PDB file of C-alpha atoms in Angstrom:
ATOM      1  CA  UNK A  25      72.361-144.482  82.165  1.00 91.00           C
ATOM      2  CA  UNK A  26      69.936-146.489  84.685  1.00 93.00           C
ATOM      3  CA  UNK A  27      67.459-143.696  84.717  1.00 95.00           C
ATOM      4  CA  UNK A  28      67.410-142.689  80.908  1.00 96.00           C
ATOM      5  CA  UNK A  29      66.649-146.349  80.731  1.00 96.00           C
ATOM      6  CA  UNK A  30      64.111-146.511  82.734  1.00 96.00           C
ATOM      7  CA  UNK A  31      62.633-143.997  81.791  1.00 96.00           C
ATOM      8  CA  UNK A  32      62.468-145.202  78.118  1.00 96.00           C
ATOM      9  CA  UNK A  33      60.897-148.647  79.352  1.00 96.00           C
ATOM     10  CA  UNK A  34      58.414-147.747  81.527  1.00 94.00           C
ATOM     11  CA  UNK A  35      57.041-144.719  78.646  1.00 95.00           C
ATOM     12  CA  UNK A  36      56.978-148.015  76.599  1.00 96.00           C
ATOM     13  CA  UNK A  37      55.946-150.659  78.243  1.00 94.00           C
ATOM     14  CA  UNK A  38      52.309-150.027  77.200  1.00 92.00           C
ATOM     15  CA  UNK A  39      53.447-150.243  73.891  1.00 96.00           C
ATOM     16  CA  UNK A  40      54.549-153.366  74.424  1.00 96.00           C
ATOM     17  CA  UNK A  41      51.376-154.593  75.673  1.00 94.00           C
ATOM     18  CA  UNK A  42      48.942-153.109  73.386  1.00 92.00           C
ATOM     19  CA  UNK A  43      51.624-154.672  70.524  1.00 94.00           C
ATOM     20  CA  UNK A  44      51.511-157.964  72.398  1.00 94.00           C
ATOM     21  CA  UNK A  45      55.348-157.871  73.037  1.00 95.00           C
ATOM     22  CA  UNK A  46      55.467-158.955  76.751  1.00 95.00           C
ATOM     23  CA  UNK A  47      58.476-160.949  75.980  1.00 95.00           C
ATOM     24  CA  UNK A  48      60.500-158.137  74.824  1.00 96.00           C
ATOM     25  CA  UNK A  49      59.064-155.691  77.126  1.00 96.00           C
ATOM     26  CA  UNK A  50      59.344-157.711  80.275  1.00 96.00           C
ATOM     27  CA  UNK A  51      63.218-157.797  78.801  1.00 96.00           C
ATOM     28  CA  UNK A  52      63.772-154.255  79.162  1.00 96.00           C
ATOM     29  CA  UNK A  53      62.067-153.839  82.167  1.00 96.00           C
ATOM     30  CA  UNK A  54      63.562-156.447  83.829  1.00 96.00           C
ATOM     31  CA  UNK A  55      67.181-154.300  83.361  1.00 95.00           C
ATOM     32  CA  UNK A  56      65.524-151.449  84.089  1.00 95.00           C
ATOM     33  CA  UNK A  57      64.294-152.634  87.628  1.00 95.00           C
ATOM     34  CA  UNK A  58      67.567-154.502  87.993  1.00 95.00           C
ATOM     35  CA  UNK A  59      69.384-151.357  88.385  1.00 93.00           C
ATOM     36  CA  UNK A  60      66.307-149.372  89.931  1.00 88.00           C
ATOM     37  CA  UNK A  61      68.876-148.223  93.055  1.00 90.00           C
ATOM     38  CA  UNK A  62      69.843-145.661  90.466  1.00 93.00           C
ATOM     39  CA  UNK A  63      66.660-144.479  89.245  1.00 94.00           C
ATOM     40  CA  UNK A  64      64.409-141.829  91.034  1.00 96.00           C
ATOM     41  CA  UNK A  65      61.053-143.131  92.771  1.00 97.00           C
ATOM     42  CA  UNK A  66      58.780-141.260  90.339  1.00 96.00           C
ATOM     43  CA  UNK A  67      60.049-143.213  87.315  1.00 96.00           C
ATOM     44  CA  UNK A  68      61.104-146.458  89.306  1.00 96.00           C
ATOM     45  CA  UNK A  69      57.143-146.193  90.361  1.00 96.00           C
ATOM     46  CA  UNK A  70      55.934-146.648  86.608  1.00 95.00           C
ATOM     47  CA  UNK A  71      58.730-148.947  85.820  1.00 97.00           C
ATOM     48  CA  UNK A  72      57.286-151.923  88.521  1.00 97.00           C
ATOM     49  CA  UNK A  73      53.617-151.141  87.480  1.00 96.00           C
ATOM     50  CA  UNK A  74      54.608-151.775  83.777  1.00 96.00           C
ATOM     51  CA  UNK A  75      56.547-155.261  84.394  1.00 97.00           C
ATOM     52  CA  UNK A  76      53.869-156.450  86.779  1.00 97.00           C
ATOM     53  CA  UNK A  77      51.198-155.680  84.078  1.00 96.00           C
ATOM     54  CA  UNK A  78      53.292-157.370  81.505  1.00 97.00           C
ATOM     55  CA  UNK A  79      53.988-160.199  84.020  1.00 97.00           C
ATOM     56  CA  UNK A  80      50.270-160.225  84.295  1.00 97.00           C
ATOM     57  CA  UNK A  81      49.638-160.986  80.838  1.00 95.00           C
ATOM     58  CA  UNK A  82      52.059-163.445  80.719  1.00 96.00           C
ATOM     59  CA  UNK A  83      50.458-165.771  83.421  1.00 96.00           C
ATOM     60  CA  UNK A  84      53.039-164.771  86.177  1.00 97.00           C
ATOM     61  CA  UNK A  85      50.809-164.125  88.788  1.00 97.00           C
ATOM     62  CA  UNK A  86      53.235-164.425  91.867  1.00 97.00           C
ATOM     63  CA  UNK A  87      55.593-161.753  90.119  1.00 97.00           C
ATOM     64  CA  UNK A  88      52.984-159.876  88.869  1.00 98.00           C
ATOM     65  CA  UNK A  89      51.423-159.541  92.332  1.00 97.00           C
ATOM     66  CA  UNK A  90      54.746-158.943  93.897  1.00 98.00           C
ATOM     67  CA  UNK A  91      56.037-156.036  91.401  1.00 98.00           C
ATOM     68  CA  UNK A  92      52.554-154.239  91.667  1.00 98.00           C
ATOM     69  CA  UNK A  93      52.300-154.463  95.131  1.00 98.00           C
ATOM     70  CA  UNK A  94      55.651-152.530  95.144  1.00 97.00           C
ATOM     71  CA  UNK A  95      54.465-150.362  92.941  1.00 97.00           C
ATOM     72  CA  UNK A  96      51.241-149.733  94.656  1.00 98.00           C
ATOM     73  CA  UNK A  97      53.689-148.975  97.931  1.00 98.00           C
ATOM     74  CA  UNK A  98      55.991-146.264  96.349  1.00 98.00           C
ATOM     75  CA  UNK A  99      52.939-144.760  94.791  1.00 98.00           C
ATOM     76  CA  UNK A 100      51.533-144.270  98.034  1.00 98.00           C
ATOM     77  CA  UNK A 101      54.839-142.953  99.768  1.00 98.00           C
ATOM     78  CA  UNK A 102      54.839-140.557  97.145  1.00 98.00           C
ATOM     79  CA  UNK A 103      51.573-139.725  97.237  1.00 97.00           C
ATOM     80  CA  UNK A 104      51.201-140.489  93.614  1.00 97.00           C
ATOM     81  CA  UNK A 105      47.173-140.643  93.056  1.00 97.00           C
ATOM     82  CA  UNK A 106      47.410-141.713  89.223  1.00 96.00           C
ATOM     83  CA  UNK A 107      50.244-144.530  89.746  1.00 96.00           C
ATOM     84  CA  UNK A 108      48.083-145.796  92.840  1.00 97.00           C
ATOM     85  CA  UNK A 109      44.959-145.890  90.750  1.00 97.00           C
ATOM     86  CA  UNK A 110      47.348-148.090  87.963  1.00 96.00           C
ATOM     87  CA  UNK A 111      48.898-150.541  90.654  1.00 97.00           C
ATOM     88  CA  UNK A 112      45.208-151.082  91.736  1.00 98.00           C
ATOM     89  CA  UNK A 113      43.837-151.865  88.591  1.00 97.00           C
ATOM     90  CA  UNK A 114      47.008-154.193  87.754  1.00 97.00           C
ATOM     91  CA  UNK A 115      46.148-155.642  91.484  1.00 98.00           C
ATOM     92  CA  UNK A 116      42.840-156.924  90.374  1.00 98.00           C
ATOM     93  CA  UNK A 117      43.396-157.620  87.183  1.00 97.00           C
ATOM     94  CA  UNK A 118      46.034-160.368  89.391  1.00 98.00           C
ATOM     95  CA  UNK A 119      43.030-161.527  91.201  1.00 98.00           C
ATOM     96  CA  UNK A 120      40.713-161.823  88.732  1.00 97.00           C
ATOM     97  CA  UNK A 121      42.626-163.940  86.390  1.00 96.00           C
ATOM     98  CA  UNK A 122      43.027-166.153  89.032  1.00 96.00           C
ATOM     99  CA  UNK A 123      39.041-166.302  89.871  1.00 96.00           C
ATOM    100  CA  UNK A 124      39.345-164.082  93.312  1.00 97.00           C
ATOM    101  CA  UNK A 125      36.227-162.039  92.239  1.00 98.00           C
ATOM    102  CA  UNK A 126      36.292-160.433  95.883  1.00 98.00           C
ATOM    103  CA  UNK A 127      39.586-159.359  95.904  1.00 98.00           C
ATOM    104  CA  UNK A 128      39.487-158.197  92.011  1.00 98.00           C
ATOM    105  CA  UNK A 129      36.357-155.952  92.759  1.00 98.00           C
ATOM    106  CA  UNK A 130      38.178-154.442  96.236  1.00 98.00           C
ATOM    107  CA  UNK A 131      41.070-153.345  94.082  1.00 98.00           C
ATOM    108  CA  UNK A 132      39.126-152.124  90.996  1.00 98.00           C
ATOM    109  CA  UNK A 133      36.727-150.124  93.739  1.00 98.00           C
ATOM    110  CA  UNK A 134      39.793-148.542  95.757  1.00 98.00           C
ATOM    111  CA  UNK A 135      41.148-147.721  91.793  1.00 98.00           C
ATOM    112  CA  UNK A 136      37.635-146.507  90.638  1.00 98.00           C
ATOM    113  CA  UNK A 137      38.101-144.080  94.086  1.00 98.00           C
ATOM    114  CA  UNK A 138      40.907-142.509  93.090  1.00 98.00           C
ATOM    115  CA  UNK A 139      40.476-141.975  89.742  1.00 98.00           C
ATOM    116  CA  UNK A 140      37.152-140.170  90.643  1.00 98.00           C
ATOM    117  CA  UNK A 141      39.275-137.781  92.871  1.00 97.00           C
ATOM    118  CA  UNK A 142      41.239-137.043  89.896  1.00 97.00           C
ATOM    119  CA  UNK A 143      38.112-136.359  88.079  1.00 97.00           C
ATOM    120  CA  UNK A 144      40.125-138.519  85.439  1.00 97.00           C
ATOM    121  CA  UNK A 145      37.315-139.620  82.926  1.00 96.00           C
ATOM    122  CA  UNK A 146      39.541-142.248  81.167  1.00 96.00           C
ATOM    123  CA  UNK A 147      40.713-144.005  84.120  1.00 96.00           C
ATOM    124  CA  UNK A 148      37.142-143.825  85.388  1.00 98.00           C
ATOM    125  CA  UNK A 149      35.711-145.620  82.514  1.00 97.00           C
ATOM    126  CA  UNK A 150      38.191-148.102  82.547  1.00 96.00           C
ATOM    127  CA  UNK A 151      38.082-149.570  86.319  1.00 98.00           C
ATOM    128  CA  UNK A 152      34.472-149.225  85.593  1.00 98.00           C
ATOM    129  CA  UNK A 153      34.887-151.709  82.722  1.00 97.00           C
ATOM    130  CA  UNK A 154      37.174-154.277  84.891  1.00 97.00           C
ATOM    131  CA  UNK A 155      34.684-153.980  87.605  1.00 98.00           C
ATOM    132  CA  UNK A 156      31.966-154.614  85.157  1.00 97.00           C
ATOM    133  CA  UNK A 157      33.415-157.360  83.966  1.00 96.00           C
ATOM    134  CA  UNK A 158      34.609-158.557  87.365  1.00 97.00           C
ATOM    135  CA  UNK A 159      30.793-159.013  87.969  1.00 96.00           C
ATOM    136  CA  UNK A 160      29.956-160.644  84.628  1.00 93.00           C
ATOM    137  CA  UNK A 161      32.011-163.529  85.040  1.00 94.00           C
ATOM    138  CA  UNK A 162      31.107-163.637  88.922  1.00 95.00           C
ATOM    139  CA  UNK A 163      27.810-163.994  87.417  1.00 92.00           C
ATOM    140  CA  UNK A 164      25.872-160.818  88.452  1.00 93.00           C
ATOM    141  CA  UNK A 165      24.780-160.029  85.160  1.00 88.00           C
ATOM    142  CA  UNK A 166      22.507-157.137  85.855  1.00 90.00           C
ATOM    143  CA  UNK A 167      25.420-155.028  87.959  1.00 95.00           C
ATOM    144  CA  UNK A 168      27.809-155.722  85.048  1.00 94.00           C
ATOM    145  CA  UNK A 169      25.294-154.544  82.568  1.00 94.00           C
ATOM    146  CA  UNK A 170      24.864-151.163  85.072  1.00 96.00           C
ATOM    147  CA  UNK A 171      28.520-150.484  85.388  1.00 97.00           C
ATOM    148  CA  UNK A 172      29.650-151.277  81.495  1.00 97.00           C
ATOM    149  CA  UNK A 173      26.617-148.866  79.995  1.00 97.00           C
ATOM    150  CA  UNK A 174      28.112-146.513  82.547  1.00 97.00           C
ATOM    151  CA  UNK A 175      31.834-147.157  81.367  1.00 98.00           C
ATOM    152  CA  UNK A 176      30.415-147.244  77.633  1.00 97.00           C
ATOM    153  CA  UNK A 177      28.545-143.525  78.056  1.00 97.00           C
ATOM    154  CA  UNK A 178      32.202-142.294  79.091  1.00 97.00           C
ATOM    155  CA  UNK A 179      34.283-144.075  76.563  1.00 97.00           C
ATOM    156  CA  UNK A 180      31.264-142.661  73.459  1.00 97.00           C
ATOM    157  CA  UNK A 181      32.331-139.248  75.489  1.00 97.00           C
ATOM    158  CA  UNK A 182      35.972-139.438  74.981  1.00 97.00           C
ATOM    159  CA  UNK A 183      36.013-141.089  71.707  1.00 97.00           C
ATOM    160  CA  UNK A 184      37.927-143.645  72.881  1.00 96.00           C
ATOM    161  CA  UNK A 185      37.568-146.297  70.098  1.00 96.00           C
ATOM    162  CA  UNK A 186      39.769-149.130  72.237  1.00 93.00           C
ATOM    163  CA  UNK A 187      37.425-148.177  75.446  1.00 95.00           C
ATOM    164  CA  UNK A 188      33.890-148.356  73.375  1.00 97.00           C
ATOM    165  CA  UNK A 189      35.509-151.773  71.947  1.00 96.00           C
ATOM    166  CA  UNK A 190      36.719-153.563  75.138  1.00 95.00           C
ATOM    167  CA  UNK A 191      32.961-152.285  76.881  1.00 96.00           C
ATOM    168  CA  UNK A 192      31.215-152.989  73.830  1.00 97.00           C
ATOM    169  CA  UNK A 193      32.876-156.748  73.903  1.00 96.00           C
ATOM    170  CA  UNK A 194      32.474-157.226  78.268  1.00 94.00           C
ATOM    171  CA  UNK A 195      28.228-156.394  77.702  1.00 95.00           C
ATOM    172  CA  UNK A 196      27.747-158.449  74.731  1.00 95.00           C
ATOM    173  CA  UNK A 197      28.930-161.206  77.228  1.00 91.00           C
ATOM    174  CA  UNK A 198      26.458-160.575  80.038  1.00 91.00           C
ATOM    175  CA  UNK A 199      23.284-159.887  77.472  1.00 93.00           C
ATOM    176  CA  UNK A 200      24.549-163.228  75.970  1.00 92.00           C
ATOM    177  CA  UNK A 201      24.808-164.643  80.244  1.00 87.00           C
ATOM    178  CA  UNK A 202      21.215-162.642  80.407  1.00 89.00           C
ATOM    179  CA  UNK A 203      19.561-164.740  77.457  1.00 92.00           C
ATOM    180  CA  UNK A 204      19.621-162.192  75.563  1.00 94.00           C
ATOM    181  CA  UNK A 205      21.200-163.262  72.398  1.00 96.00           C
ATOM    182  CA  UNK A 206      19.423-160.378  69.909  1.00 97.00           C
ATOM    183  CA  UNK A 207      21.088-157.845  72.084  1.00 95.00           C
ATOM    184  CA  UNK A 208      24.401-159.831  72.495  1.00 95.00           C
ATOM    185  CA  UNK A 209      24.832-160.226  68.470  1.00 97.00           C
ATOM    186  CA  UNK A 210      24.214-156.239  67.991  1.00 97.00           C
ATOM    187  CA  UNK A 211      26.601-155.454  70.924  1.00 96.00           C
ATOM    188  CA  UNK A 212      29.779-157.607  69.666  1.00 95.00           C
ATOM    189  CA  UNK A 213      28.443-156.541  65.730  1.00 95.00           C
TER     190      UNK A 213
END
């Protein structure tokens, strides 16, 4: 059944990632989108978002790219807010692990957008956090410092312990850029 398996893989495929089992994941994925004819747009939507991600992490930038820029397309036909907001932040998170700081920041921006229409506090704090660190390693210290307090406040809010951890981690690196070492030890402690 292409669509019960799709719809298994792509309520998994985060799983997979937080787990660290691209391989596997990709796998499954992989026959899910290679029978994605059969499956309806809504799942087939969060199906290509979760391979490119994985693809992502696995250094396959082309594919990644590719898949999420599908993604990002059905999304928008259907009018899909939350799935745009995801193939956006898998977009930059493309560009930025290839050192296109521009492009990375337009993406995270255009997800941070939508996510704000949503009023969607989670997915606000995390494009805030990719942006953030989008600027630390462009080296604009000071803006990455403004938007990962920012994405840090909302994290503390939610109690979102991976959130706090991930911010927490991005603004020890810029007080550490910032010569701020004190601050940089207590942040990552």
């Amino acid at each position: 059944d292409a669509e019960a398996l799709a719809r298994l893989a792509g309520a998994l495929w985060r799983f997979w990632y937080v787990h660290s089992h691209f391989h596997e994941g990709r796998g499954w994925l992989n026959q899910a989108l290679a029978r994605q004819d059969a499956v309806s747009p809504p799942v087939r939507v969060r199906v290509l978002n979760g391979t490119a991600w994985l693809a992502y992490n696995q250094g396959d930038f082309a594919r990644a790219r590719d898949l999420a820029g599908q993604s990002l397309a059905l999304a928008r036909s259907l009018d899909n807010k939350w799935e745009i907001g995801q193939a956006m932040a898998t977009l930059g998170s493309v560009e930025l692990g290839q050192g296109n700081f521009a492009a990375a920041t337009a993406h995270y921006e255009h997800g941070l957008a939508v996510m704000r229409v949503l009023a969607h506090s989670w997915g606000i704090s995390y494009m805030l956090n990719f942006l953030g660190l989008t600027a630390q390693l462009a080296g604009d210290s000071a803006q990455a410092t403004a938007l990962l307090e920012e994405s840090l406040a909302l994290s503390r809010h939610l109690h979102d312990i991976r959130g706090m951890a991930f911010t927490l981690l991005n603004l020890g690196r810029a007080a550490h850029e910032q010569g701020d070492d004190a601050r940089a030890a207590a942040l990552l402690e």
